[in-house]
Backbone atoms as SQL, in Angstrom:
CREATE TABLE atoms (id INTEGER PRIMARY KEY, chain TEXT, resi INTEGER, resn TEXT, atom TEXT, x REAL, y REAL, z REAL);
INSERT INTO atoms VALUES
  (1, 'A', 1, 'UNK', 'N', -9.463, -14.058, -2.409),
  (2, 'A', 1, 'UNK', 'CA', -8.974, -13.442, -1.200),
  (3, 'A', 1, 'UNK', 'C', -9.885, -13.754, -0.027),
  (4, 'A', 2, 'UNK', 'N', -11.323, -13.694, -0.384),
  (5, 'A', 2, 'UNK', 'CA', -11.980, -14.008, 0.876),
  (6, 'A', 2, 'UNK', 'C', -11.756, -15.361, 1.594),
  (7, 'A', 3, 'UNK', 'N', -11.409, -16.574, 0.867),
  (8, 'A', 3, 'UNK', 'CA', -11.275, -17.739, 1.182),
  (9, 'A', 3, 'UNK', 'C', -9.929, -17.530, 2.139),
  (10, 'A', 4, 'UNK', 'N', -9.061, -16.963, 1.993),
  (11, 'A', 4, 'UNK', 'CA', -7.775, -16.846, 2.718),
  (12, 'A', 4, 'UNK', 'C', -7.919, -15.945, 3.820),
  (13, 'A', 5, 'UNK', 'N', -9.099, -14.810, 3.572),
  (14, 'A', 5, 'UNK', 'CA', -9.877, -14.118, 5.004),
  (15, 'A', 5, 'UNK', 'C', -10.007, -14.899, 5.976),
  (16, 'A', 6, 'UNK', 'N', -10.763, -15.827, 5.162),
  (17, 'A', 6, 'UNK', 'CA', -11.694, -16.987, 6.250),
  (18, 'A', 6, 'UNK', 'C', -10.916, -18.298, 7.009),
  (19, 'A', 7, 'UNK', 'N', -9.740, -18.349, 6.454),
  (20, 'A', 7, 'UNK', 'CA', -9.038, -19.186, 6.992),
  (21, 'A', 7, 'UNK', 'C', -7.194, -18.595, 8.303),
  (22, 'A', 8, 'UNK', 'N', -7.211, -16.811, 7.972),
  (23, 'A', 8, 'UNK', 'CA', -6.309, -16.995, 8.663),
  (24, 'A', 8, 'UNK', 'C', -6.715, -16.382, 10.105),
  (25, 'A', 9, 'UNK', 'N', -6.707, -16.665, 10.924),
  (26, 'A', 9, 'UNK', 'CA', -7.073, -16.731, 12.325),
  (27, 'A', 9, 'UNK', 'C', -8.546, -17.153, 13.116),
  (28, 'A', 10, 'UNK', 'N', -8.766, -17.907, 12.140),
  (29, 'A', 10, 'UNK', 'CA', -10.076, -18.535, 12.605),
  (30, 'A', 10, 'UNK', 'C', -9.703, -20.739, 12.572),
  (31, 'A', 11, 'UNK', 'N', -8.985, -21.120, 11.025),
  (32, 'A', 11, 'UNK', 'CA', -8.619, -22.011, 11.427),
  (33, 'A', 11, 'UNK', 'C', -7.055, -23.128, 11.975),
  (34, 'A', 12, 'UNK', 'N', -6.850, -21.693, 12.443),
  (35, 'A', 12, 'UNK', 'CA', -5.622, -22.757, 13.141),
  (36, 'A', 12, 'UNK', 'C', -4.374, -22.374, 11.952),
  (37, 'A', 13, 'UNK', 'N', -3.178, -22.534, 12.799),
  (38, 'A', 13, 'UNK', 'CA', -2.220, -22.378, 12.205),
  (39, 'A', 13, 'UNK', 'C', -1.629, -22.861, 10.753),
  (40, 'A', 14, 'UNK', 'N', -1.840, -24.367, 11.425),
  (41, 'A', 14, 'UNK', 'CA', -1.451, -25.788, 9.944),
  (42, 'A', 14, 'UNK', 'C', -1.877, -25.049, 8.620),
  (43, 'A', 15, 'UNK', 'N', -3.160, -24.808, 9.169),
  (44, 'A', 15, 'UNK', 'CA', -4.000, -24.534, 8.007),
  (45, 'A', 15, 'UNK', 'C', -3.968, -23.348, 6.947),
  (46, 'A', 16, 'UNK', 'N', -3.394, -22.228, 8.054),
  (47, 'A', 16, 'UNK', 'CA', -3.116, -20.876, 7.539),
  (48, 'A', 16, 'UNK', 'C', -1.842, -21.201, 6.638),
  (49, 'A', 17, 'UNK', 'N', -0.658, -21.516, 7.411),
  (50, 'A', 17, 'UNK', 'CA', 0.245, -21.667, 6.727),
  (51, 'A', 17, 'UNK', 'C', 0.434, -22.572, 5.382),
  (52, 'A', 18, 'UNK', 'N', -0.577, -23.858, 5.093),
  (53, 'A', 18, 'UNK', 'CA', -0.738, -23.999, 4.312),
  (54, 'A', 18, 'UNK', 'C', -1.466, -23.650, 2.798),
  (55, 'A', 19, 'UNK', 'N', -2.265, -22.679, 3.318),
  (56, 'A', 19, 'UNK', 'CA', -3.496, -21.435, 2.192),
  (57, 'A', 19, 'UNK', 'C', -1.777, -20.840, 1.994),
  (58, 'A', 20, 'UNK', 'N', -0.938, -20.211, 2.429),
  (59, 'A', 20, 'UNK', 'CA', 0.126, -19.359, 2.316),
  (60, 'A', 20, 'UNK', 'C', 1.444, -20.430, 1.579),
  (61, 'A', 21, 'UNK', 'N', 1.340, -21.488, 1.435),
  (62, 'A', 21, 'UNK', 'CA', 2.442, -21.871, 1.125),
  (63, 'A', 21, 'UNK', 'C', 3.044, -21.997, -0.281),
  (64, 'A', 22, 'UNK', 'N', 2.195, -21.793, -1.422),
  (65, 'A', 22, 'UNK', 'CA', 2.405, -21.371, -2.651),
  (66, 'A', 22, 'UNK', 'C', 2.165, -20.538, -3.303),
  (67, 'A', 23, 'UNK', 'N', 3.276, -19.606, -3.457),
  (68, 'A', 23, 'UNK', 'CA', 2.639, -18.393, -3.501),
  (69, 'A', 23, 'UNK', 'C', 2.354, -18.121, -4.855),
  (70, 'A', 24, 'UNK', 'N', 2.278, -19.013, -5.939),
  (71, 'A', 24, 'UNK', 'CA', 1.962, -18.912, -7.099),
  (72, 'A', 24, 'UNK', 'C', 0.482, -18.843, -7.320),
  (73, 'A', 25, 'UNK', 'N', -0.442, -19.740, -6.321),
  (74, 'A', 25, 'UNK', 'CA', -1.752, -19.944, -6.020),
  (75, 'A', 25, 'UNK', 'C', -1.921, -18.595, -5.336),
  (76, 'A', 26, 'UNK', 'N', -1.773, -17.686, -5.192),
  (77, 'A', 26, 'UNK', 'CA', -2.110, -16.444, -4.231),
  (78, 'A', 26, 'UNK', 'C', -2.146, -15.327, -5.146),
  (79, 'A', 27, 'UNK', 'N', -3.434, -14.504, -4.892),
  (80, 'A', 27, 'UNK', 'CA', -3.405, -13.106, -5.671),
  (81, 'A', 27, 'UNK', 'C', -2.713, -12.221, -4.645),
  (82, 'A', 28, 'UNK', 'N', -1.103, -11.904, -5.050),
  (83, 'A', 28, 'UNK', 'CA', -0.104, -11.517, -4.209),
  (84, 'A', 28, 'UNK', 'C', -0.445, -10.199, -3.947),
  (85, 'A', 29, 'UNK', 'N', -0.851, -9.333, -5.017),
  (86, 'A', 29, 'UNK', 'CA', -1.628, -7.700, -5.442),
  (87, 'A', 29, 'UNK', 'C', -2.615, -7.860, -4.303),
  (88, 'A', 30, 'UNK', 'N', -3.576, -8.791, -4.342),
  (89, 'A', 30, 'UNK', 'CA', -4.531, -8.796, -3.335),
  (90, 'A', 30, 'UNK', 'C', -4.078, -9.125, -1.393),
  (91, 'A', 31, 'UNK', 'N', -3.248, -10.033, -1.461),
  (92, 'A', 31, 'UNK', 'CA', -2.716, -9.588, -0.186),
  (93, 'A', 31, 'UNK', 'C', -2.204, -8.542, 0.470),
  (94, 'A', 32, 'UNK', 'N', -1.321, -8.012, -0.372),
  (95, 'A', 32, 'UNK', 'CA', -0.912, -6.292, 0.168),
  (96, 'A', 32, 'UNK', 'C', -1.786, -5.543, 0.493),
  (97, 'A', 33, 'UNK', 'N', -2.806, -5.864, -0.693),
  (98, 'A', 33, 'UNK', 'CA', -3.800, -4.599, -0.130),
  (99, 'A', 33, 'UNK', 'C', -4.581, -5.197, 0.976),
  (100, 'A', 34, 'UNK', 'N', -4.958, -6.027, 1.149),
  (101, 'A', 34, 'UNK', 'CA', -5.391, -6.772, 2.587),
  (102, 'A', 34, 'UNK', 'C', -4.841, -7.128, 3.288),
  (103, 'A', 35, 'UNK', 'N', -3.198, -6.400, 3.915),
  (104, 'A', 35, 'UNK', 'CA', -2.646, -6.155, 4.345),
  (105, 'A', 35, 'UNK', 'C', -3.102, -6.241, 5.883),
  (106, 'A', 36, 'UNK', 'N', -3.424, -5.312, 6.063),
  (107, 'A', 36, 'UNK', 'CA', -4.229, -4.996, 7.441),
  (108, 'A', 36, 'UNK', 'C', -4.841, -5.789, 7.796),
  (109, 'A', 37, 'UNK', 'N', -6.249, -6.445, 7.414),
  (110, 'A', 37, 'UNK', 'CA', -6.809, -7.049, 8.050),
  (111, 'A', 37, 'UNK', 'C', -6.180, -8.760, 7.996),
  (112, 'A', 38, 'UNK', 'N', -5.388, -9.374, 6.715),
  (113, 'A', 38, 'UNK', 'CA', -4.931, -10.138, 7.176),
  (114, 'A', 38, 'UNK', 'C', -3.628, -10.195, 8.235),
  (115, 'A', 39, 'UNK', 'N', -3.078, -9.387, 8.715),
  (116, 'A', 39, 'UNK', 'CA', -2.022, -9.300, 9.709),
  (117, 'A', 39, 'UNK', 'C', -2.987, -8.938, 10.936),
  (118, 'A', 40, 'UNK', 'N', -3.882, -8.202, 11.084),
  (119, 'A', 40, 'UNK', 'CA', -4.204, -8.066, 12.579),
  (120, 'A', 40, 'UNK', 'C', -4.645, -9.427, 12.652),
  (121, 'A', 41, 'UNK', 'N', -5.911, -10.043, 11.668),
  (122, 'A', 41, 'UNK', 'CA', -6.566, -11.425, 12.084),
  (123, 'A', 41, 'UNK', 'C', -4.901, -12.265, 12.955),
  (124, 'A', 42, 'UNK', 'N', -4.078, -12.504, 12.094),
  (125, 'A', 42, 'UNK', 'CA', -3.292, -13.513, 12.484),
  (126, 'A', 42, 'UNK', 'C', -2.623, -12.860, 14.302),
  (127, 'A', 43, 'UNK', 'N', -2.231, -11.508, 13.969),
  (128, 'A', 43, 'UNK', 'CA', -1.779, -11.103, 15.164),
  (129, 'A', 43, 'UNK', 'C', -2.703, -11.538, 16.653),
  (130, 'A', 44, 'UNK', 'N', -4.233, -11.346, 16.173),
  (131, 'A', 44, 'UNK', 'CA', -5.034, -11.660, 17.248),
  (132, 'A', 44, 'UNK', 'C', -4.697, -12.683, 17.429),
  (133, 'A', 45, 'UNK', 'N', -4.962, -13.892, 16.524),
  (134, 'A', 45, 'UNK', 'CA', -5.128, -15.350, 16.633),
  (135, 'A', 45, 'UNK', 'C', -3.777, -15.938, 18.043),
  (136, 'A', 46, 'UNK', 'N', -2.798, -14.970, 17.251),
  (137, 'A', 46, 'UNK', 'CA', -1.329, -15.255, 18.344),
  (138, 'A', 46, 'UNK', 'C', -1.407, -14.737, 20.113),
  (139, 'A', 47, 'UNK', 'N', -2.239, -13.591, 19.812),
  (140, 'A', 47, 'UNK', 'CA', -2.002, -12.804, 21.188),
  (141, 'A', 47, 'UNK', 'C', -3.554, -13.470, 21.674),
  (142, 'A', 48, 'UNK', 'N', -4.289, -14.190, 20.973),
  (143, 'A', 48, 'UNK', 'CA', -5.202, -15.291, 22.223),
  (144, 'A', 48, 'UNK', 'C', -4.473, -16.059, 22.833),
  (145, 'A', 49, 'UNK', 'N', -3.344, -16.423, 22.681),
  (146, 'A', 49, 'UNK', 'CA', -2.385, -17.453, 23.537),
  (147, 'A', 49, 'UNK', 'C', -2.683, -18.852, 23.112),
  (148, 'A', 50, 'UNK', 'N', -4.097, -19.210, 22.565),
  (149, 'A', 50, 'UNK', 'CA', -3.957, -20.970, 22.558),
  (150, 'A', 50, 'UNK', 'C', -3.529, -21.047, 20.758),
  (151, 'A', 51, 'UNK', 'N', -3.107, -20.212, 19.675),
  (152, 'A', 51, 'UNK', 'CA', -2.106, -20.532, 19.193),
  (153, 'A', 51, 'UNK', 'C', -0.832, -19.687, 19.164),
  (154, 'A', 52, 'UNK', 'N', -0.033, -20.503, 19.763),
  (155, 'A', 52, 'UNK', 'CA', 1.176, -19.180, 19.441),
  (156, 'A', 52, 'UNK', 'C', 2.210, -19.374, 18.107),
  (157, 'A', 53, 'UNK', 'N', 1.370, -20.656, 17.084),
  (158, 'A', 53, 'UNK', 'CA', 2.119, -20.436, 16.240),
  (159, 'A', 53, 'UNK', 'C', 1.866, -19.652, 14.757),
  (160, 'A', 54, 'UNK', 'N', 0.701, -18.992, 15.443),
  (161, 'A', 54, 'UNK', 'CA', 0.369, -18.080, 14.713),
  (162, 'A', 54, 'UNK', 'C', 1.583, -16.659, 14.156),
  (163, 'A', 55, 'UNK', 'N', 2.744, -16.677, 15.042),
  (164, 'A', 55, 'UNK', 'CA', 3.760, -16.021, 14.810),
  (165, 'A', 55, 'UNK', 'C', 4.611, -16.180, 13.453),
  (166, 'A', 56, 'UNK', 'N', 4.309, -17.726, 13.294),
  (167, 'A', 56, 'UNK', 'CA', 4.972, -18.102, 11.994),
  (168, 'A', 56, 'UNK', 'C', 3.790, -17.685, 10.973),
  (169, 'A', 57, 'UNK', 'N', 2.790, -17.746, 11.013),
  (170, 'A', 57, 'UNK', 'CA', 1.463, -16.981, 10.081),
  (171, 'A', 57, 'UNK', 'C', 2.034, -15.937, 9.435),
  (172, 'A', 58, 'UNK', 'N', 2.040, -14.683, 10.905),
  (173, 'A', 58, 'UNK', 'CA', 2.556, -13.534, 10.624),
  (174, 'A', 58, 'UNK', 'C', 3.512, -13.450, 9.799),
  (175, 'A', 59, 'UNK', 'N', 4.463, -13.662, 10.553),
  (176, 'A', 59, 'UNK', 'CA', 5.859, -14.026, 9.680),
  (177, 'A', 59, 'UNK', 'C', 5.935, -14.434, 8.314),
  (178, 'A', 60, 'UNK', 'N', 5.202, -15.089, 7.485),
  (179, 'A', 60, 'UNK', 'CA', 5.024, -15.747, 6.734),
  (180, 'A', 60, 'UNK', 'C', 4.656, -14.773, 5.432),
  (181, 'A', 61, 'UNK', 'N', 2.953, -14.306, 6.269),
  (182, 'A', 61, 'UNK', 'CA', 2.610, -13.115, 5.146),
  (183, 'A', 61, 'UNK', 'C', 2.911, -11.703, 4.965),
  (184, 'A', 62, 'UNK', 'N', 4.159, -11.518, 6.191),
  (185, 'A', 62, 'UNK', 'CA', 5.217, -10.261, 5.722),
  (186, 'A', 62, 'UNK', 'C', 6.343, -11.118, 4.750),
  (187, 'A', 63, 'UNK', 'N', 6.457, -11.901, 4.598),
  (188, 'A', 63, 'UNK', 'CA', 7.381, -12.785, 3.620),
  (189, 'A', 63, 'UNK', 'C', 6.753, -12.309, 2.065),
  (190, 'A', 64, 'UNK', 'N', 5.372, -12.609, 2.185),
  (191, 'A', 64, 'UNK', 'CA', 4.989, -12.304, 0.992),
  (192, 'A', 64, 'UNK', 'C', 4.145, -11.071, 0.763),
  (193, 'A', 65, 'UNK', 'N', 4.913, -10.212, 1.263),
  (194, 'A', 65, 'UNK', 'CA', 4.450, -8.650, 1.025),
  (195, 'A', 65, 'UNK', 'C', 3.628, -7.585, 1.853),
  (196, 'A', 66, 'UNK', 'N', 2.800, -8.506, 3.059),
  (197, 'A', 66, 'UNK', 'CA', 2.083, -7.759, 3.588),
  (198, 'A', 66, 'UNK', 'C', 2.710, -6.956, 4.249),
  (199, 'A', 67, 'UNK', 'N', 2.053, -5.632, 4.331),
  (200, 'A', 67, 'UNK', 'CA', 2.529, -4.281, 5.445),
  (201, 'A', 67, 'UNK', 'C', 1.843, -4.272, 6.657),
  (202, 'A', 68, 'UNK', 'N', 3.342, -4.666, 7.620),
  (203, 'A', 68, 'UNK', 'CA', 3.119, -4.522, 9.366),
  (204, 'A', 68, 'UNK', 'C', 3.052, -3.292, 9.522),
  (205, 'A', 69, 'UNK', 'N', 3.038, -2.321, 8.297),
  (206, 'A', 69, 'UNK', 'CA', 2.520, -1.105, 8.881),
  (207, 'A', 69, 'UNK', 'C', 1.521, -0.242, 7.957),
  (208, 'A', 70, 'UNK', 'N', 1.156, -1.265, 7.583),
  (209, 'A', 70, 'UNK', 'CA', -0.716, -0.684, 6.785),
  (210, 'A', 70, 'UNK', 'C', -1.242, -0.170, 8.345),
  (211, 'A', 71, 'UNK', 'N', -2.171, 1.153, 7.682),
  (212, 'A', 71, 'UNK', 'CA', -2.698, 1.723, 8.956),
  (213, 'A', 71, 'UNK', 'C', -4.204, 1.890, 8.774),
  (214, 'A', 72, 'UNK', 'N', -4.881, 1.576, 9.899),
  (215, 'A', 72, 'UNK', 'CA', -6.766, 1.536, 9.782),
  (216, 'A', 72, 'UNK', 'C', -6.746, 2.270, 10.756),
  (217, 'A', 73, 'UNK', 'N', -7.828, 3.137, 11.144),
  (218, 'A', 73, 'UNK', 'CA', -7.985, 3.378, 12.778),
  (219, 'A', 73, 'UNK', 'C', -7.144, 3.792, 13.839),
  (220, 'A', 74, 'UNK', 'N', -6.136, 4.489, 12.902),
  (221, 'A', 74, 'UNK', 'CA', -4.721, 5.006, 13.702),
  (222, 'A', 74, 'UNK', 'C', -4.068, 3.577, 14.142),
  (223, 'A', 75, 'UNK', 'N', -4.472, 2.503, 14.353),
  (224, 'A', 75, 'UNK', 'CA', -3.741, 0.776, 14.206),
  (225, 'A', 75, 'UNK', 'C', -2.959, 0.300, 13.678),
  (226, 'A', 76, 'UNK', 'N', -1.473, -0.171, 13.883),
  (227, 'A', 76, 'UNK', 'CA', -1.044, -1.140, 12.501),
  (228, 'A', 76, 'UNK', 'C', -0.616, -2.077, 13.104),
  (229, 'A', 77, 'UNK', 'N', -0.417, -3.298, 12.382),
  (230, 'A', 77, 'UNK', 'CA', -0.406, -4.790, 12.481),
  (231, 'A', 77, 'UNK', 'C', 1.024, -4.381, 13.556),
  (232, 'A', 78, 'UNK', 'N', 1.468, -4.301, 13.099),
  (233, 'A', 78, 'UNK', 'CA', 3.085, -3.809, 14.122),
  (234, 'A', 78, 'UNK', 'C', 3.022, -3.529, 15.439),
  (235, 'A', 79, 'UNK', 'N', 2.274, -2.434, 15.674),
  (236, 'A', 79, 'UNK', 'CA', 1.951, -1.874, 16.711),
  (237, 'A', 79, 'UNK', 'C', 1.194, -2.493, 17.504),
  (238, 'A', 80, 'UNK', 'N', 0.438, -3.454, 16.807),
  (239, 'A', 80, 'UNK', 'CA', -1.101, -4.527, 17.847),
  (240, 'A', 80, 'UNK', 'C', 0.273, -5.292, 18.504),
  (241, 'A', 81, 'UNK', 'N', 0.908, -6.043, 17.424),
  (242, 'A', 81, 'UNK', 'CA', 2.023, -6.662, 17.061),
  (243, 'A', 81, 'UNK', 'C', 2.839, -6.475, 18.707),
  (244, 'A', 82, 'UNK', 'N', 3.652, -5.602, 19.043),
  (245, 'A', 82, 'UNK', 'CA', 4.736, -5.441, 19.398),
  (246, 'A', 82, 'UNK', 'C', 4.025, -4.882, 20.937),
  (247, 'A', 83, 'UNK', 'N', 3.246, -3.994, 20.885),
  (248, 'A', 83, 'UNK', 'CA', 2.570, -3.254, 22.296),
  (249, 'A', 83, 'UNK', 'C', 1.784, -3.616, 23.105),
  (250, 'A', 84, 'UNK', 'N', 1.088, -4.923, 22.168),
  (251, 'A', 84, 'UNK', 'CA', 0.081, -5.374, 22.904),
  (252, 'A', 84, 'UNK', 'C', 0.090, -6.776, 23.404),
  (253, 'A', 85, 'UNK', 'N', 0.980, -7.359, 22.235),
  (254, 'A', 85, 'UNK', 'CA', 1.060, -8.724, 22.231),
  (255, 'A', 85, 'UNK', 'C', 2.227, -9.039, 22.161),
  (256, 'A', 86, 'UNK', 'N', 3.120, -8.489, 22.576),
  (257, 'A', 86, 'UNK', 'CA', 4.869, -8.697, 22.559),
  (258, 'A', 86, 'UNK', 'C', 5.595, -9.075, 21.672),
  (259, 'A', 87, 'UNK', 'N', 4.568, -9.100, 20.746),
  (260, 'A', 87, 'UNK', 'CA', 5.495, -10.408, 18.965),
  (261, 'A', 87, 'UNK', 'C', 6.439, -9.295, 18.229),
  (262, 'A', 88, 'UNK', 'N', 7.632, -9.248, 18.384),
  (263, 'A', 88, 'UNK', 'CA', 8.561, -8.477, 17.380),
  (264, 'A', 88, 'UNK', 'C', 8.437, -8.973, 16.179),
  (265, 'A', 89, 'UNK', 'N', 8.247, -8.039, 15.045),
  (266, 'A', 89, 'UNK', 'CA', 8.441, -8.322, 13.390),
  (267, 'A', 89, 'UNK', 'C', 9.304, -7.699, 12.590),
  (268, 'A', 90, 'UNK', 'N', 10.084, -8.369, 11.522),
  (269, 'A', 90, 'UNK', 'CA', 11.315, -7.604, 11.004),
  (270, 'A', 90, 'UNK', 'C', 10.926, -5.961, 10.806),
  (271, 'A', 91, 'UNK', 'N', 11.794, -5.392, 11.275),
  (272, 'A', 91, 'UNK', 'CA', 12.292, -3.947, 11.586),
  (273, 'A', 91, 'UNK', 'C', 11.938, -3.593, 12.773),
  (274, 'A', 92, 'UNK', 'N', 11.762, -4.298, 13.386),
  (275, 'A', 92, 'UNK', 'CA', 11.663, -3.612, 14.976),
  (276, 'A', 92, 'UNK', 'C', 12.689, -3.587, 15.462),
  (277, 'A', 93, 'UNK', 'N', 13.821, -3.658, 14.502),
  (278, 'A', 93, 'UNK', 'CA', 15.573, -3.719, 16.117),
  (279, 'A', 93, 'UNK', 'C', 15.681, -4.927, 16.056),
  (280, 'A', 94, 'UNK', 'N', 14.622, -5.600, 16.432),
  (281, 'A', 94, 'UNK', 'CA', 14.965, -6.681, 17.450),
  (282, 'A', 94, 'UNK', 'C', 15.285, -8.465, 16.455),
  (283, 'A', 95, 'UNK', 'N', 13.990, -8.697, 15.148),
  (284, 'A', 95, 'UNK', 'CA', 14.253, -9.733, 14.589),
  (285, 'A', 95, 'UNK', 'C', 14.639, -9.245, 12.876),
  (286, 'A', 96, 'UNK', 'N', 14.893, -10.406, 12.217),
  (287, 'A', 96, 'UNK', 'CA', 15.284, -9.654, 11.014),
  (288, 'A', 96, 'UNK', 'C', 15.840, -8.776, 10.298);
C-alpha cells in the first residue's frame, strides 16, 4: 500500500492510473481502508490545476472501492472534491 501512497498524487497521472490498472495486483481490503488519504492525495493533485487528469485517478479508485466519503478531520474526499475543487463524483446528482 505504501508504494501506491507514494505514487498517487505525487507522480503524475500516467503513472497513478497505471499502479491502479490491475486490480488483481492491488490489496483491494487495503485501499478502502486508505480510502481517505488515497482520494484526498489524488483530489489535491487535481485541484493544483497542472494535472487535471487526476479526475480520472479519482474516478478510478472509487471504481475500485474507495469511499468519497471516508471521514478524517470532519473532511471527506467528496466534500474537498466538490466545494473546493469543483470535481463532481458519482452520487453527487450530477455524474454517475
Amino acid at each position: 500500500m505504501q508504494a501506491l501512497l507514494d505514487v498517487i498524487g505525487c507522480d503524475g497521472p500516467e503513472l497513478s492510473l497505471t499502479a491502479l490498472a490491475d486490480p488483481s495486483g492491488l490489496d483491494l481490503p487495503a485501499l478502502r481502508a486508505h480510502s481517505w488519504l488515497l482520494l484526498v492525495n489524488a483530489v489535491s493533485a487535481y485541484g493544483a490545476g497542472s494535472w487535471p487528469e487526476y479526475a480520472d485517478v479519482v474516478m478510478r479508485l472509487i471504481e475500485l472501492g474507495a469511499d468519497p466519503d471516508a471521514e478524517q478531520h470532519g473532511v471527506t474526499p467528496r466534500t474537498l472534491a466538490s466545494s473546493v475543487h469543483g470535481l463532481a463524483l458519482p452520487g453527487d446528482g450530477v455524474v454517475g
